[in-house]
XYZ file of C-alpha atoms in Angstrom:
469
model
C 0.000 0.000 0.000
C 2.927 2.321 0.556
C 3.389 2.553 -3.217
C -0.120 3.958 -3.737
C -0.531 7.677 -4.465
C -1.429 9.769 -1.380
C -4.782 10.703 -2.909
C -5.764 7.047 -3.265
C -4.566 6.257 0.252
C -6.697 9.120 1.529
C -9.747 7.643 -0.208
C -9.076 4.309 1.500
C -8.603 6.016 4.871
C -11.851 7.925 4.437
C -13.687 4.681 3.689
C -12.172 3.083 6.800
C -13.251 6.005 8.970
C -16.821 5.448 7.819
C -16.836 2.145 9.700
C -14.495 3.105 12.532
C -14.421 6.740 13.579
C -10.987 6.297 15.190
C -9.446 5.029 11.943
C -7.357 8.212 11.382
C -5.547 7.624 14.675
C -5.127 3.891 14.115
C -3.884 4.220 10.545
C -1.673 7.169 11.415
C 0.171 5.034 13.946
C 1.209 2.490 11.291
C 3.920 4.563 9.639
C 5.108 8.101 9.083
C 3.726 8.039 5.534
C 0.271 6.991 6.728
C 0.354 9.711 9.374
C 1.246 12.373 6.809
C -1.540 11.234 4.496
C -4.113 11.172 7.288
C -3.184 14.617 8.620
C -3.074 16.250 5.191
C -6.550 15.181 4.008
C -9.444 16.760 5.990
C -12.045 14.347 4.587
C -10.459 11.497 6.579
C -11.550 13.208 9.806
C -15.256 13.447 9.037
C -16.400 11.385 12.053
C -15.712 12.022 15.732
C -16.753 9.635 18.513
C -16.733 10.755 22.153
C -17.774 8.630 25.106
C -18.264 10.621 28.270
C -17.548 8.766 31.473
C -14.503 6.975 30.032
C -11.207 8.826 30.376
C -10.559 12.298 31.697
C -12.183 15.467 30.448
C -8.793 16.661 29.186
C -8.404 13.530 27.042
C -11.840 14.098 25.479
C -11.001 17.748 24.747
C -7.674 16.793 23.179
C -9.338 14.197 20.968
C -12.089 16.587 19.896
C -9.527 19.332 19.269
C -7.533 17.053 16.972
C -10.624 16.316 14.877
C -11.797 19.929 14.688
C -8.296 21.000 13.639
C -7.803 18.354 10.963
C -11.303 18.347 9.449
C -10.849 21.943 8.304
C -13.922 23.160 6.468
C -15.309 19.635 5.982
C -18.614 18.986 7.775
C -18.130 16.881 10.885
C -20.360 14.060 12.129
C -20.156 13.711 15.910
C -21.355 10.806 18.045
C -21.523 11.359 21.805
C -22.264 8.441 24.103
C -23.403 9.881 27.420
C -24.845 6.761 29.000
C -23.586 6.414 32.555
C -23.832 3.331 34.751
C -23.553 5.494 37.896
C -25.843 8.470 37.302
C -25.553 11.538 39.565
C -28.372 13.031 41.579
C -29.571 15.028 38.571
C -28.905 14.973 34.834
C -28.004 18.672 34.742
C -25.471 18.299 37.543
C -23.540 15.701 35.561
C -22.556 18.169 32.817
C -22.154 21.229 35.019
C -19.734 19.600 37.457
C -17.939 16.905 35.437
C -17.485 18.330 31.921
C -17.694 22.150 31.978
C -14.619 22.665 29.760
C -15.616 20.026 27.208
C -19.085 21.549 26.916
C -17.535 24.996 26.431
C -15.156 23.623 23.792
C -17.973 21.951 21.841
C -20.055 25.105 22.094
C -17.222 27.125 20.548
C -16.917 24.695 17.623
C -20.607 23.974 17.144
C -20.554 25.674 13.738
C -18.344 22.831 12.401
C -20.787 20.071 13.386
C -23.052 19.043 10.526
C -24.589 15.935 12.138
C -24.903 14.990 15.803
C -25.785 11.568 17.224
C -26.515 11.269 20.945
C -26.715 7.980 22.834
C -28.175 8.504 26.292
C -30.031 6.606 28.980
C -32.660 9.354 29.408
C -34.251 12.002 27.211
C -33.611 14.726 29.796
C -29.880 14.038 29.888
C -29.665 14.175 26.091
C -31.577 17.435 25.845
C -29.674 19.036 28.733
C -26.484 18.351 26.790
C -27.999 19.859 23.649
C -28.984 22.952 25.599
C -25.491 23.207 27.092
C -23.466 22.939 23.883
C -25.725 25.281 21.898
C -26.019 28.021 24.530
C -24.334 31.109 23.048
C -22.314 33.585 25.026
C -23.857 37.100 25.202
C -20.576 38.449 23.792
C -20.446 36.014 20.878
C -20.621 37.597 17.430
C -21.226 34.265 15.729
C -24.377 33.211 17.524
C -26.025 32.225 14.262
C -23.281 29.698 13.585
C -24.518 27.522 16.451
C -27.772 26.972 14.580
C -26.414 25.212 11.477
C -26.906 21.604 12.632
C -28.580 19.681 9.809
C -28.884 16.154 11.200
C -29.808 15.035 14.715
C -30.120 11.425 15.901
C -31.070 10.619 19.500
C -30.997 7.053 20.838
C -32.315 6.301 24.335
C -31.213 3.071 26.012
C -33.820 2.828 28.803
C -37.414 1.692 28.368
C -40.057 4.232 27.410
C -42.432 4.750 30.372
C -46.220 4.627 29.928
C -47.811 8.041 29.522
C -51.178 9.611 28.645
C -51.994 9.064 24.985
C -52.594 12.757 24.313
C -49.441 14.014 26.055
C -46.478 15.172 23.970
C -43.549 16.660 25.913
C -42.029 19.810 24.478
C -38.227 19.791 24.325
C -36.939 23.306 23.717
C -33.750 21.842 22.240
C -35.480 21.215 18.908
C -36.169 24.943 18.527
C -32.405 25.609 18.509
C -31.930 24.071 15.055
C -34.116 25.817 12.464
C -32.007 24.342 9.633
C -32.549 20.755 10.778
C -33.393 18.543 7.787
C -32.883 15.053 9.289
C -34.252 13.796 12.605
C -34.056 10.225 13.893
C -35.542 9.259 17.257
C -34.724 5.762 18.534
C -36.629 4.623 21.639
C -37.415 8.285 22.304
C -40.656 9.719 23.673
C -42.507 11.241 20.727
C -42.077 14.994 21.248
C -44.415 17.795 20.396
C -42.929 19.610 17.396
C -44.395 22.783 15.938
C -44.047 23.961 12.318
C -41.321 26.599 12.925
C -39.044 23.954 14.446
C -39.325 21.395 11.641
C -40.113 23.631 8.690
C -37.102 22.350 6.714
C -37.257 18.750 7.939
C -36.869 16.318 5.031
C -36.013 13.016 6.735
C -37.881 11.724 9.778
C -37.314 8.321 11.375
C -39.170 7.067 14.456
C -37.937 3.721 15.796
C -39.329 2.113 18.952
C -39.051 -1.447 20.312
C -42.099 -3.704 20.358
C -42.146 -3.471 24.162
C -42.673 0.302 24.060
C -46.194 1.720 24.524
C -47.985 2.076 21.171
C -47.985 5.488 19.529
C -51.375 7.169 19.078
C -52.074 7.681 15.393
C -53.342 11.222 16.067
C -49.968 12.258 17.538
C -48.162 10.883 14.494
C -50.527 12.709 12.158
C -50.027 16.013 13.998
C -46.259 15.727 13.965
C -45.976 14.745 10.316
C -48.456 17.381 9.187
C -46.139 20.008 10.710
C -43.334 19.043 8.307
C -44.415 20.191 4.822
C -40.950 19.562 3.328
C -40.799 15.899 4.369
C -39.397 13.625 1.639
C -38.445 10.466 3.608
C -40.534 9.002 6.430
C -39.673 5.852 8.384
C -41.830 4.549 11.251
C -40.942 1.345 13.112
C -43.280 1.065 16.084
C -46.538 -0.287 17.394
C -49.478 2.010 16.654
C -52.655 2.257 18.702
C -55.835 1.827 16.720
C -58.168 4.398 18.256
C -60.354 6.200 15.683
C -59.437 9.743 14.662
C -61.804 12.627 15.460
C -62.134 13.292 11.737
C -62.544 10.087 9.681
C -61.380 11.978 6.576
C -58.084 13.078 8.138
C -55.070 12.800 5.864
C -51.503 14.056 6.071
C -50.601 16.606 3.414
C -47.134 15.534 2.277
C -46.729 16.856 -1.272
C -42.949 16.235 -1.353
C -42.887 12.721 0.159
C -40.727 10.385 -1.949
C -40.037 7.451 0.389
C -42.331 5.851 2.971
C -41.284 2.911 5.162
C -43.764 1.506 7.679
C -43.070 -1.409 10.023
C -46.172 -1.190 12.168
C -49.444 -2.779 13.147
C -52.751 -1.235 12.018
C -50.960 -0.900 8.697
C -53.937 -0.381 6.336
C -55.392 2.573 8.260
C -52.018 4.301 8.781
C -51.009 3.807 5.149
C -54.237 5.452 4.083
C -53.369 8.436 6.310
C -49.801 8.928 5.115
C -49.659 7.879 1.450
C -48.868 10.553 -1.107
C -49.142 10.672 -4.890
C -45.484 11.744 -5.051
C -44.222 8.442 -3.589
C -41.353 6.744 -5.417
C -40.437 4.131 -2.792
C -42.874 2.252 -0.556
C -41.809 -0.343 2.008
C -44.483 -2.019 4.136
C -44.131 -4.569 6.943
C -47.230 -5.586 8.888
C -46.485 -6.533 12.498
C -49.950 -8.083 12.691
C -49.950 -9.707 9.271
C -51.271 -13.069 10.486
C -54.655 -11.685 11.485
C -57.666 -12.825 9.407
C -58.069 -10.955 6.116
C -54.818 -9.004 6.633
C -53.823 -9.364 2.990
C -57.284 -8.444 1.764
C -57.422 -5.292 3.905
C -54.020 -4.035 2.798
C -54.731 -4.968 -0.808
C -57.965 -2.996 -0.706
C -56.144 0.095 0.553
C -53.444 -0.282 -2.103
C -56.089 -0.569 -4.818
C -57.857 2.552 -3.554
C -54.574 4.467 -3.518
C -53.917 3.616 -7.159
C -57.434 4.800 -7.974
C -57.863 7.895 -5.793
C -54.563 9.600 -4.882
C -54.248 13.105 -6.267
C -51.363 15.511 -6.688
C -51.183 18.834 -4.837
C -52.781 20.406 -7.922
C -55.768 18.071 -7.636
C -54.918 15.903 -10.628
C -55.777 12.209 -10.327
C -52.443 10.409 -10.189
C -52.669 7.263 -8.063
C -49.241 5.705 -7.518
C -47.970 6.483 -10.997
C -44.562 7.665 -9.731
C -43.856 4.590 -7.587
C -40.539 2.946 -8.552
C -39.933 0.507 -5.686
C -42.479 -1.575 -3.765
C -41.594 -3.955 -0.928
C -44.178 -5.821 1.161
C -43.445 -8.193 4.045
C -45.281 -9.768 6.953
C -48.556 -10.245 5.068
C -49.696 -13.853 4.829
C -52.000 -13.369 1.882
C -54.612 -15.788 0.580
C -55.904 -16.298 -2.920
C -59.023 -14.190 -2.324
C -56.849 -11.096 -1.921
C -55.345 -11.429 -5.362
C -57.972 -9.282 -7.089
C -56.882 -6.187 -5.143
C -53.190 -6.820 -5.667
C -53.758 -7.723 -9.304
C -55.362 -4.329 -9.927
C -52.589 -2.565 -8.022
C -49.762 -4.224 -9.966
C -51.431 -3.441 -13.281
C -51.517 0.282 -12.414
C -47.891 0.955 -11.470
C -46.451 2.151 -14.798
C -43.075 3.308 -13.406
C -42.373 0.366 -11.091
C -38.744 -0.797 -11.345
C -38.330 -3.077 -8.300
C -40.848 -5.400 -6.636
C -40.188 -7.404 -3.455
C -42.854 -9.664 -1.943
C -42.060 -11.717 1.157
C -44.533 -14.502 1.974
C -47.343 -12.819 0.083
C -49.071 -15.796 -1.504
C -50.837 -14.103 -4.389
C -50.032 -16.095 -7.494
C -52.061 -13.727 -9.659
C -49.430 -11.040 -9.047
C -46.876 -13.147 -10.883
C -49.377 -13.827 -13.648
C -50.102 -10.109 -14.003
C -46.442 -9.418 -14.708
C -46.547 -11.732 -17.737
C -49.793 -10.304 -19.123
C -50.087 -7.494 -21.655
C -52.746 -4.761 -21.818
C -53.669 -6.006 -25.294
C -53.142 -9.794 -25.687
C -53.772 -9.483 -29.441
C -50.933 -7.007 -29.975
C -47.506 -8.174 -28.794
C -46.025 -4.742 -29.485
C -47.888 -3.207 -26.545
C -45.537 -4.785 -23.998
C -46.170 -5.896 -20.440
C -47.666 -4.300 -17.381
C -44.993 -2.511 -15.321
C -42.889 -1.983 -18.467
C -39.950 -0.483 -16.528
C -39.670 -3.418 -14.113
C -36.094 -4.728 -13.837
C -35.968 -6.606 -10.517
C -38.399 -8.991 -8.798
C -37.742 -10.726 -5.481
C -40.217 -13.228 -4.043
C -40.196 -15.639 -1.125
C -42.782 -18.114 0.047
C -44.468 -18.250 -3.354
C -45.340 -21.810 -4.341
C -45.193 -21.060 -8.010
C -41.716 -21.748 -9.337
C -43.067 -22.618 -12.777
C -44.784 -19.239 -12.942
C -41.535 -17.532 -12.008
C -39.712 -19.456 -14.708
C -42.351 -18.400 -17.195
C -41.948 -14.810 -16.021
C -38.208 -14.947 -16.585
C -38.551 -16.545 -20.014
C -41.062 -13.959 -21.209
C -39.218 -10.961 -19.751
C -35.587 -11.707 -20.539
C -34.144 -8.541 -19.027
C -35.794 -9.169 -15.662
C -33.699 -10.195 -12.666
C -35.690 -12.654 -10.551
C -34.798 -13.795 -7.029
C -36.710 -16.514 -5.240
C -36.521 -18.167 -1.805
C -33.223 -17.039 -0.387
C -31.887 -14.811 -3.124
C -30.610 -17.316 -5.704
C -31.043 -15.508 -9.017
C -32.957 -17.275 -11.759
C -31.001 -16.511 -14.909
C -32.150 -17.137 -18.455
C -29.620 -17.821 -21.196
C -30.501 -18.078 -24.856
C -28.569 -18.170 -28.087
C -28.908 -19.045 -31.743
C -27.660 -22.600 -31.263
C -28.906 -23.240 -27.743
C -32.442 -23.883 -26.556
C -33.904 -21.650 -23.883
C -33.167 -22.832 -20.393
C -33.729 -21.542 -16.905
C -30.781 -21.929 -14.547
C -31.001 -21.472 -10.803
C -27.608 -20.961 -9.170
C -28.033 -22.521 -5.766
C -24.783 -24.464 -5.345
C -22.972 -23.808 -2.092
C -19.292 -23.139 -1.534
C -16.976 -20.954 -3.570
C -15.946 -23.136 -6.537
C -17.001 -23.293 -10.163
C -20.783 -22.986 -10.761
C -21.382 -21.898 -7.171
C -23.506 -18.864 -6.422
C -20.333 -17.073 -5.306
C -18.628 -17.823 -8.626
C -21.677 -16.694 -10.582
C -21.916 -13.382 -8.727
C -18.167 -12.821 -9.043
C -18.509 -13.072 -12.821
C -21.400 -10.602 -12.793
C -20.045 -7.876 -10.559
C -22.389 -5.277 -12.009
C -25.359 -7.203 -10.582
C -23.986 -7.917 -7.119
C -26.856 -8.150 -4.651
C -26.469 -8.138 -0.871
C -29.048 -10.054 1.114
C -31.073 -8.165 3.670
C -29.479 -8.659 7.052
C -25.943 -8.818 5.660
C -24.130 -5.747 6.901
C -20.840 -4.631 8.264
C -20.861 -5.019 12.012
C -18.801 -1.988 13.016
C -20.716 0.241 15.381
C -19.823 3.426 13.481
C -21.323 2.395 10.133
C -24.845 3.566 11.034
C -24.118 7.245 11.705
């Protein structure tokens, strides 16, 4: 590696720091050349990880100072772990007495922090820290610089306590970041957010464990309706099913491009949140084994393709949808009529993933044409390039799908691609690469020869703790 150009080494170091924030220090200790490369390329220092409670305050300040110095004008992503196994008498006292100089140092350099991730055992401790590091001195001439944070992730490690369904605590910390465009709350009490605080919010993620109290749908609707610029919404939580005061309530999200729901009461919530501008839709029903689950969701999907309108009032349906993924629904044959209609009215669909959704008619619909008498018309979903199915007892149908749509990549039951090969002197065949190991004709060998189509199974990820922020 020592023979590589410094620019290429810097690219490698930057990639390493994505998965281990301390990579600049580790790589810089290898050799003088590595140290010079690391310290001369600011992009290598784009992630800083601090863990309060481990090491002295001076050591934390020195580490933070090294990152702020070397990152230059590059935006910095900071992760602060403030969980403490021996909490003091109050959350505020912990910062005021133990880390006054570190808090002051972070406050001075707040303008360099683009994204902040906080891991804490309580919401109050996390928000007290936010208040402390964003408090501006009365003599500061750069007070506006402390308001440039664009991404905020808060992860709480303790269980969420039960609370009244209509109660939403107000954390003043959120009002300190008017430019915030990404907010992720993991195991966090759903706060009350008003439009001025989340006016520019584009990405919102709410993740709660199954053991947490269910979120009232009205609170979700209020919060999301206050974010008119929202483009990506991800909710992973149980949802209570109480009826809304207005049965015709609907979130106005004219810019929403991506919607991911891993919830119960899926049909009713999807009806509330769906937008005609959607390009990616990912649905997982936590209660998908209930009777008629597939029929209920299919009915909602059919209605969306029929009734959704743009912000100008034009009937649009889901015409802009490019990716559809459905999991957790144990469908039955009677639900196929709804799904059949839905699939036939997704003209821009490029990727379709169905996990354990036993609707054989969906596969049949993908091989049908709007006009069976005219082969030039093409198929439904003409832009479709990738189909992934599991739990579908219709391998022959899938083979027929692949033979009729040669450019389609099909994955079935575990991700083994069904590839079709044809030539002038060879009959059409359907090959399923399912051999184990790493030798000739194995799935590994096949994928190695087709690098441009490499596909990573869901659940396969790098395990480093810094890869998610």
